[in-house]
Amino acid sequence: MASAAETVKKIALELGGKNPNIIFPDVDLDTAVDYALSAAFFHSGQVCSAGARLIVHNDIHDAFTTELARRAEAIRIGRGQNEGVRCGPLVSAEHRAKVEKAVARGVEEGARIIAGGRRPEDADLRDGYFYRPTVFVDCDRSMDIVQTEVFGPVVTVERFETEAQAIELGNDTDYGLSGGVWTDDTARGERVAAALRHGTVWINDYGPYFPGAEWGGFGRSGVGRELGLAGLDEYREAKHVYRNLSPEPQRWFG
């Protein structure tokens, strides 16, 4: 953006995100946990729109996180060519070190690990850049692990009690790329989705993309849009041509 400013070039930036995934208590727990795992750990969390910030209602928090941790521990990681593998390596040793530093920082802040938080112990994975899917609980908005994008297989869990609190937490971020809302109440889902300041909000889903739907974010998630009509506009310059069909003297200057 700084380089483009020197010659006033138009630019679109799709940057990062710390994306909320809000879970109300009226959902089917099995389905919501299933999607939450995919939202957080698909591509080992190396996705700009990863649902890395779970916000779960108090009434189902304990049951939800217990099942989330159980399934996270059961995820098979390894080389993608191997049958049954669901999480691959991180992109480099340097990036894994960055993820490990973020996890250590979360522990220092008082968050508690209930799954993962370590490299795999399998002998055949020691030479790769693997890291176990990690679940943090006892998290709050003041923590860096909650606010800073990790870009790895790490998910934090916060609690909420009211719809207003869920919205407030969901918007408490410097980013604004994407988010999810899980509820069996159609009106509530639409209210919360409308109130969240994120470029894409999924209701009772997480992660589908469509060529006809604009993609991009608010805040530090970038400027401009990809895909959809707005995405095409990023490649065009608007031009206005005016033609006077009956020009006559105006006599403004006498």
mmCIF file of C-alpha atoms in Angstrom:
data_model
loop_
_atom_site.group_PDB
_atom_site.id
_atom_site.type_symbol
_atom_site.label_atom_id
_atom_site.label_comp_id
_atom_site.label_asym_id
_atom_site.label_seq_id
_atom_site.Cartn_x
_atom_site.Cartn_y
_atom_site.Cartn_z
ATOM 1 C CA MET A 1 0.000 0.000 0.000
ATOM 2 C CA ALA A 2 2.861 2.384 0.806
ATOM 3 C CA SER A 3 4.582 1.635 -2.514
ATOM 4 C CA ALA A 4 1.369 2.142 -4.478
ATOM 5 C CA ALA A 5 0.742 5.476 -2.762
ATOM 6 C CA GLU A 6 3.831 7.021 -4.357
ATOM 7 C CA THR A 7 2.190 6.920 -7.781
ATOM 8 C CA VAL A 8 -1.439 6.918 -6.577
ATOM 9 C CA LYS A 9 -2.140 3.439 -7.852
ATOM 10 C CA LYS A 10 -5.416 1.739 -7.062
ATOM 11 C CA ILE A 11 -4.934 -1.251 -4.797
ATOM 12 C CA ALA A 12 -6.929 -4.068 -3.212
ATOM 13 C CA LEU A 13 -5.527 -5.869 -0.179
ATOM 14 C CA GLU A 14 -6.931 -9.083 1.275
ATOM 15 C CA LEU A 15 -5.068 -9.478 4.548
ATOM 16 C CA GLY A 16 -5.610 -11.497 7.714
ATOM 17 C CA GLY A 17 -8.336 -12.091 10.241
ATOM 18 C CA LYS A 18 -9.129 -13.218 13.769
ATOM 19 C CA ASN A 19 -12.535 -14.562 12.982
ATOM 20 C CA PRO A 20 -15.325 -15.180 15.518
ATOM 21 C CA ASN A 21 -17.512 -18.269 15.425
ATOM 22 C CA ILE A 22 -20.488 -17.667 17.735
ATOM 23 C CA ILE A 23 -22.403 -20.665 19.114
ATOM 24 C CA PHE A 24 -25.856 -20.153 20.676
ATOM 25 C CA PRO A 25 -27.294 -22.862 22.953
ATOM 26 C CA ASP A 26 -30.175 -23.911 20.689
ATOM 27 C CA VAL A 27 -27.959 -25.609 18.090
ATOM 28 C CA ASP A 28 -27.350 -29.313 17.559
ATOM 29 C CA LEU A 29 -24.142 -29.809 19.537
ATOM 30 C CA ASP A 30 -22.755 -32.595 17.362
ATOM 31 C CA THR A 31 -23.131 -30.542 14.180
ATOM 32 C CA ALA A 32 -21.778 -27.314 15.671
ATOM 33 C CA VAL A 33 -18.687 -29.052 17.056
ATOM 34 C CA ASP A 34 -18.097 -30.758 13.709
ATOM 35 C CA TYR A 35 -18.124 -27.454 11.833
ATOM 36 C CA ALA A 36 -16.079 -25.719 14.529
ATOM 37 C CA LEU A 37 -13.304 -28.271 14.040
ATOM 38 C CA SER A 38 -13.254 -27.660 10.282
ATOM 39 C CA ALA A 39 -13.388 -23.886 10.770
ATOM 40 C CA ALA A 40 -10.358 -23.913 13.054
ATOM 41 C CA PHE A 41 -8.169 -26.745 11.797
ATOM 42 C CA PHE A 42 -8.713 -27.031 8.025
ATOM 43 C CA HIS A 43 -5.308 -26.631 6.314
ATOM 44 C CA SER A 44 -3.851 -26.772 9.839
ATOM 45 C CA GLY A 45 -5.394 -23.372 10.524
ATOM 46 C CA GLN A 46 -3.380 -21.722 7.740
ATOM 47 C CA VAL A 47 -6.442 -19.938 6.357
ATOM 48 C CA CYS A 48 -7.097 -16.204 6.569
ATOM 49 C CA SER A 49 -10.769 -16.841 7.364
ATOM 50 C CA ALA A 50 -10.184 -19.619 9.927
ATOM 51 C CA GLY A 51 -12.730 -19.680 12.743
ATOM 52 C CA ALA A 52 -9.981 -19.375 15.330
ATOM 53 C CA ARG A 53 -12.067 -17.531 17.930
ATOM 54 C CA LEU A 54 -14.965 -19.573 19.300
ATOM 55 C CA ILE A 55 -17.537 -17.639 21.337
ATOM 56 C CA VAL A 56 -19.786 -20.152 23.102
ATOM 57 C CA HIS A 57 -22.896 -19.601 25.233
ATOM 58 C CA ASN A 58 -22.493 -20.391 28.936
ATOM 59 C CA ASP A 59 -25.264 -22.992 28.898
ATOM 60 C CA ILE A 60 -23.389 -25.312 26.536
ATOM 61 C CA HIS A 61 -19.806 -24.172 27.082
ATOM 62 C CA ASP A 62 -18.606 -27.138 29.131
ATOM 63 C CA ALA A 63 -20.264 -29.818 27.014
ATOM 64 C CA PHE A 64 -19.136 -28.097 23.809
ATOM 65 C CA THR A 65 -15.489 -27.683 24.800
ATOM 66 C CA THR A 66 -15.241 -31.206 26.223
ATOM 67 C CA GLU A 67 -16.391 -32.698 22.936
ATOM 68 C CA LEU A 68 -14.306 -30.246 20.904
ATOM 69 C CA ALA A 69 -11.163 -31.249 22.804
ATOM 70 C CA ARG A 70 -11.936 -34.971 22.492
ATOM 71 C CA ARG A 71 -12.301 -34.732 18.734
ATOM 72 C CA ALA A 72 -9.287 -32.429 18.352
ATOM 73 C CA GLU A 73 -7.091 -34.970 20.109
ATOM 74 C CA ALA A 74 -8.375 -37.671 17.766
ATOM 75 C CA ILE A 75 -7.429 -35.769 14.592
ATOM 76 C CA ARG A 76 -4.832 -37.673 12.623
ATOM 77 C CA ILE A 77 -2.029 -35.455 11.388
ATOM 78 C CA GLY A 78 0.676 -36.343 8.909
ATOM 79 C CA ARG A 79 1.490 -36.384 5.222
ATOM 80 C CA GLY A 80 -1.459 -35.724 2.982
ATOM 81 C CA GLN A 81 -0.723 -38.773 0.843
ATOM 82 C CA ASN A 82 -1.498 -41.084 3.761
ATOM 83 C CA GLU A 83 -5.018 -42.455 4.156
ATOM 84 C CA GLY A 84 -7.001 -40.913 7.012
ATOM 85 C CA VAL A 85 -4.794 -37.868 7.516
ATOM 86 C CA ARG A 86 -6.832 -34.725 8.134
ATOM 87 C CA CYS A 87 -4.186 -32.155 9.143
ATOM 88 C CA GLY A 88 -0.883 -31.608 7.384
ATOM 89 C CA PRO A 89 2.255 -29.703 8.361
ATOM 90 C CA LEU A 90 2.772 -26.006 8.800
ATOM 91 C CA VAL A 91 4.469 -24.228 5.947
ATOM 92 C CA SER A 92 7.956 -23.980 7.498
ATOM 93 C CA ALA A 93 10.020 -24.485 10.614
ATOM 94 C CA GLU A 94 9.984 -20.733 11.129
ATOM 95 C CA HIS A 95 6.221 -20.609 11.042
ATOM 96 C CA ARG A 96 5.878 -23.507 13.473
ATOM 97 C CA ALA A 97 8.195 -21.662 15.865
ATOM 98 C CA LYS A 98 5.916 -18.635 15.557
ATOM 99 C CA VAL A 99 2.862 -20.763 16.391
ATOM 100 C CA GLU A 100 4.642 -22.296 19.378
ATOM 101 C CA LYS A 101 5.554 -18.833 20.615
ATOM 102 C CA ALA A 102 1.911 -17.759 20.366
ATOM 103 C CA VAL A 103 0.788 -20.846 22.315
ATOM 104 C CA ALA A 104 3.357 -20.169 25.043
ATOM 105 C CA ARG A 105 2.165 -16.586 25.236
ATOM 106 C CA GLY A 106 -1.429 -17.782 25.659
ATOM 107 C CA VAL A 107 -0.413 -19.969 28.598
ATOM 108 C CA GLU A 108 1.438 -17.044 30.175
ATOM 109 C CA GLU A 109 -1.701 -14.929 29.841
ATOM 110 C CA GLY A 110 -3.723 -17.480 31.797
ATOM 111 C CA ALA A 111 -5.508 -19.398 29.042
ATOM 112 C CA ARG A 112 -5.699 -23.155 29.601
ATOM 113 C CA ILE A 113 -4.901 -25.830 27.010
ATOM 114 C CA ILE A 114 -7.344 -28.752 26.902
ATOM 115 C CA ALA A 115 -6.110 -30.304 23.647
ATOM 116 C CA GLY A 116 -2.876 -30.200 21.692
ATOM 117 C CA GLY A 117 -0.347 -27.539 22.536
ATOM 118 C CA ARG A 118 2.571 -29.681 21.409
ATOM 119 C CA ARG A 119 4.362 -31.284 18.504
ATOM 120 C CA PRO A 120 3.289 -34.834 17.643
ATOM 121 C CA GLU A 121 5.210 -37.623 19.298
ATOM 122 C CA ASP A 122 5.124 -39.965 16.296
ATOM 123 C CA ALA A 123 8.642 -40.870 15.214
ATOM 124 C CA ASP A 124 7.797 -40.620 11.512
ATOM 125 C CA LEU A 125 6.621 -37.009 11.912
ATOM 126 C CA ARG A 126 9.606 -35.587 13.750
ATOM 127 C CA ASP A 127 11.280 -34.344 10.578
ATOM 128 C CA GLY A 128 8.192 -32.417 9.434
ATOM 129 C CA TYR A 129 6.764 -29.100 10.578
ATOM 130 C CA PHE A 130 3.781 -30.635 12.371
ATOM 131 C CA TYR A 131 1.847 -29.261 15.348
ATOM 132 C CA ARG A 132 -1.121 -30.792 17.153
ATOM 133 C CA PRO A 133 -4.550 -29.076 16.855
ATOM 134 C CA THR A 134 -4.770 -26.930 19.980
ATOM 135 C CA VAL A 135 -7.777 -25.780 22.019
ATOM 136 C CA PHE A 136 -7.576 -22.980 24.606
ATOM 137 C CA VAL A 137 -10.298 -22.309 27.203
ATOM 138 C CA ASP A 138 -10.588 -19.707 29.997
ATOM 139 C CA CYS A 139 -9.902 -17.042 27.376
ATOM 140 C CA ASP A 140 -10.969 -13.403 27.362
ATOM 141 C CA ARG A 141 -10.750 -10.470 25.008
ATOM 142 C CA SER A 142 -7.748 -8.929 26.755
ATOM 143 C CA MET A 143 -5.449 -11.768 25.746
ATOM 144 C CA ASP A 144 -3.080 -11.518 22.822
ATOM 145 C CA ILE A 145 -3.855 -15.144 21.901
ATOM 146 C CA VAL A 146 -7.476 -14.019 21.381
ATOM 147 C CA GLN A 147 -6.702 -10.847 19.459
ATOM 148 C CA THR A 148 -3.672 -11.713 17.286
ATOM 149 C CA GLU A 149 -3.862 -13.957 14.235
ATOM 150 C CA VAL A 150 -1.837 -17.138 14.799
ATOM 151 C CA PHE A 151 -2.389 -18.688 11.345
ATOM 152 C CA GLY A 152 -1.986 -22.170 12.748
ATOM 153 C CA PRO A 153 -4.059 -24.980 14.318
ATOM 154 C CA VAL A 154 -5.025 -23.003 17.410
ATOM 155 C CA VAL A 155 -8.531 -22.077 18.554
ATOM 156 C CA THR A 156 -9.554 -20.045 21.609
ATOM 157 C CA VAL A 157 -12.887 -20.300 23.416
ATOM 158 C CA GLU A 158 -14.689 -17.423 25.152
ATOM 159 C CA ARG A 159 -18.024 -17.404 26.972
ATOM 160 C CA PHE A 160 -21.087 -15.204 26.533
ATOM 161 C CA GLU A 161 -24.522 -14.930 28.113
ATOM 162 C CA THR A 162 -26.607 -12.551 25.981
ATOM 163 C CA GLU A 163 -26.979 -11.822 22.293
ATOM 164 C CA ALA A 164 -25.625 -8.324 22.849
ATOM 165 C CA GLN A 165 -22.508 -9.745 24.513
ATOM 166 C CA ALA A 166 -21.965 -12.142 21.615
ATOM 167 C CA ILE A 167 -22.090 -9.277 19.120
ATOM 168 C CA GLU A 168 -19.804 -7.117 21.241
ATOM 169 C CA LEU A 169 -17.216 -9.884 21.483
ATOM 170 C CA GLY A 170 -17.516 -10.738 17.803
ATOM 171 C CA ASN A 171 -16.761 -7.155 16.854
ATOM 172 C CA ASP A 172 -13.978 -6.708 19.406
ATOM 173 C CA THR A 173 -11.155 -7.116 16.918
ATOM 174 C CA ASP A 174 -8.908 -4.985 14.737
ATOM 175 C CA TYR A 175 -9.821 -7.290 11.869
ATOM 176 C CA GLY A 176 -13.112 -7.881 10.094
ATOM 177 C CA LEU A 177 -12.756 -10.599 7.487
ATOM 178 C CA SER A 178 -15.302 -13.298 8.315
ATOM 179 C CA GLY A 179 -17.360 -14.871 11.057
ATOM 180 C CA GLY A 180 -19.961 -17.493 11.841
ATOM 181 C CA VAL A 181 -23.238 -17.566 13.771
ATOM 182 C CA TRP A 182 -24.832 -20.818 14.928
ATOM 183 C CA THR A 183 -28.450 -20.709 16.081
ATOM 184 C CA ASP A 184 -31.753 -22.439 15.385
ATOM 185 C CA ASP A 185 -33.520 -19.061 15.627
ATOM 186 C CA THR A 186 -33.672 -17.610 12.093
ATOM 187 C CA ALA A 187 -34.406 -14.050 13.231
ATOM 188 C CA ARG A 188 -31.574 -14.091 15.748
ATOM 189 C CA GLY A 189 -29.159 -15.431 13.162
ATOM 190 C CA GLU A 190 -30.015 -12.599 10.794
ATOM 191 C CA ARG A 191 -29.792 -9.960 13.564
ATOM 192 C CA VAL A 192 -26.370 -11.102 14.690
ATOM 193 C CA ALA A 193 -25.046 -11.493 11.145
ATOM 194 C CA ALA A 194 -26.203 -7.960 10.311
ATOM 195 C CA ALA A 195 -24.547 -6.555 13.453
ATOM 196 C CA LEU A 196 -21.169 -8.215 12.941
ATOM 197 C CA ARG A 197 -18.675 -5.980 11.139
ATOM 198 C CA HIS A 198 -17.077 -8.652 8.984
ATOM 199 C CA GLY A 199 -16.959 -8.921 5.207
ATOM 200 C CA THR A 200 -18.526 -12.400 5.180
ATOM 201 C CA VAL A 201 -20.764 -13.950 7.833
ATOM 202 C CA TRP A 202 -21.984 -17.536 7.604
ATOM 203 C CA ILE A 203 -25.122 -18.644 9.435
ATOM 204 C CA ASN A 204 -25.128 -22.322 10.500
ATOM 205 C CA ASP A 205 -22.113 -22.997 8.309
ATOM 206 C CA TYR A 206 -18.488 -21.971 8.076
ATOM 207 C CA GLY A 207 -16.208 -21.536 5.115
ATOM 208 C CA PRO A 208 -18.048 -21.884 1.791
ATOM 209 C CA TYR A 209 -16.975 -19.449 -0.936
ATOM 210 C CA PHE A 210 -18.779 -18.583 -4.172
ATOM 211 C CA PRO A 211 -17.513 -16.818 -7.308
ATOM 212 C CA GLY A 212 -20.567 -14.566 -7.311
ATOM 213 C CA ALA A 213 -20.195 -13.486 -3.675
ATOM 214 C CA GLU A 214 -17.826 -10.633 -2.811
ATOM 215 C CA TRP A 215 -14.876 -11.505 -0.592
ATOM 216 C CA GLY A 216 -12.922 -9.076 1.551
ATOM 217 C CA GLY A 217 -12.899 -7.513 4.987
ATOM 218 C CA PHE A 218 -13.129 -4.452 7.184
ATOM 219 C CA GLY A 219 -10.421 -2.883 9.339
ATOM 220 C CA ARG A 220 -7.005 -4.527 9.239
ATOM 221 C CA SER A 221 -8.401 -7.317 7.076
ATOM 222 C CA GLY A 222 -7.794 -5.107 4.065
ATOM 223 C CA VAL A 223 -9.426 -2.889 1.473
ATOM 224 C CA GLY A 224 -11.346 -3.693 -1.683
ATOM 225 C CA ARG A 225 -13.028 -6.936 -2.679
ATOM 226 C CA GLU A 226 -12.352 -10.082 -4.676
ATOM 227 C CA LEU A 227 -15.021 -12.073 -6.546
ATOM 228 C CA GLY A 228 -18.555 -10.916 -7.302
ATOM 229 C CA LEU A 229 -19.382 -7.689 -9.120
ATOM 230 C CA ALA A 230 -17.346 -5.656 -6.636
ATOM 231 C CA GLY A 231 -14.353 -7.870 -7.404
ATOM 232 C CA LEU A 232 -14.660 -7.062 -11.102
ATOM 233 C CA ASP A 233 -14.811 -3.359 -10.271
ATOM 234 C CA GLU A 234 -11.346 -3.581 -8.737
ATOM 235 C CA TYR A 235 -9.991 -4.067 -12.284
ATOM 236 C CA ARG A 236 -11.962 -1.262 -13.903
ATOM 237 C CA GLU A 237 -11.725 2.518 -14.056
ATOM 238 C CA ALA A 238 -15.055 4.306 -14.226
ATOM 239 C CA LYS A 239 -15.391 6.940 -16.948
ATOM 240 C CA HIS A 240 -18.169 9.462 -17.473
ATOM 241 C CA VAL A 241 -18.871 10.858 -20.978
ATOM 242 C CA TYR A 242 -21.399 13.693 -21.272
ATOM 243 C CA ARG A 243 -22.923 14.963 -24.531
ATOM 244 C CA ASN A 244 -25.027 18.101 -24.837
ATOM 245 C CA LEU A 245 -27.629 17.447 -27.564
ATOM 246 C CA SER A 246 -28.673 21.108 -27.936
ATOM 247 C CA PRO A 247 -25.874 23.507 -27.023
ATOM 248 C CA GLU A 248 -26.897 27.192 -26.879
ATOM 249 C CA PRO A 249 -25.036 30.301 -25.707
ATOM 250 C CA GLN A 250 -25.193 30.645 -21.901
ATOM 251 C CA ARG A 251 -24.272 34.349 -21.748
ATOM 252 C CA TRP A 252 -22.773 33.884 -18.285
ATOM 253 C CA PHE A 253 -19.936 36.282 -19.148
ATOM 254 C CA GLY A 254 -22.052 38.740 -21.017
#
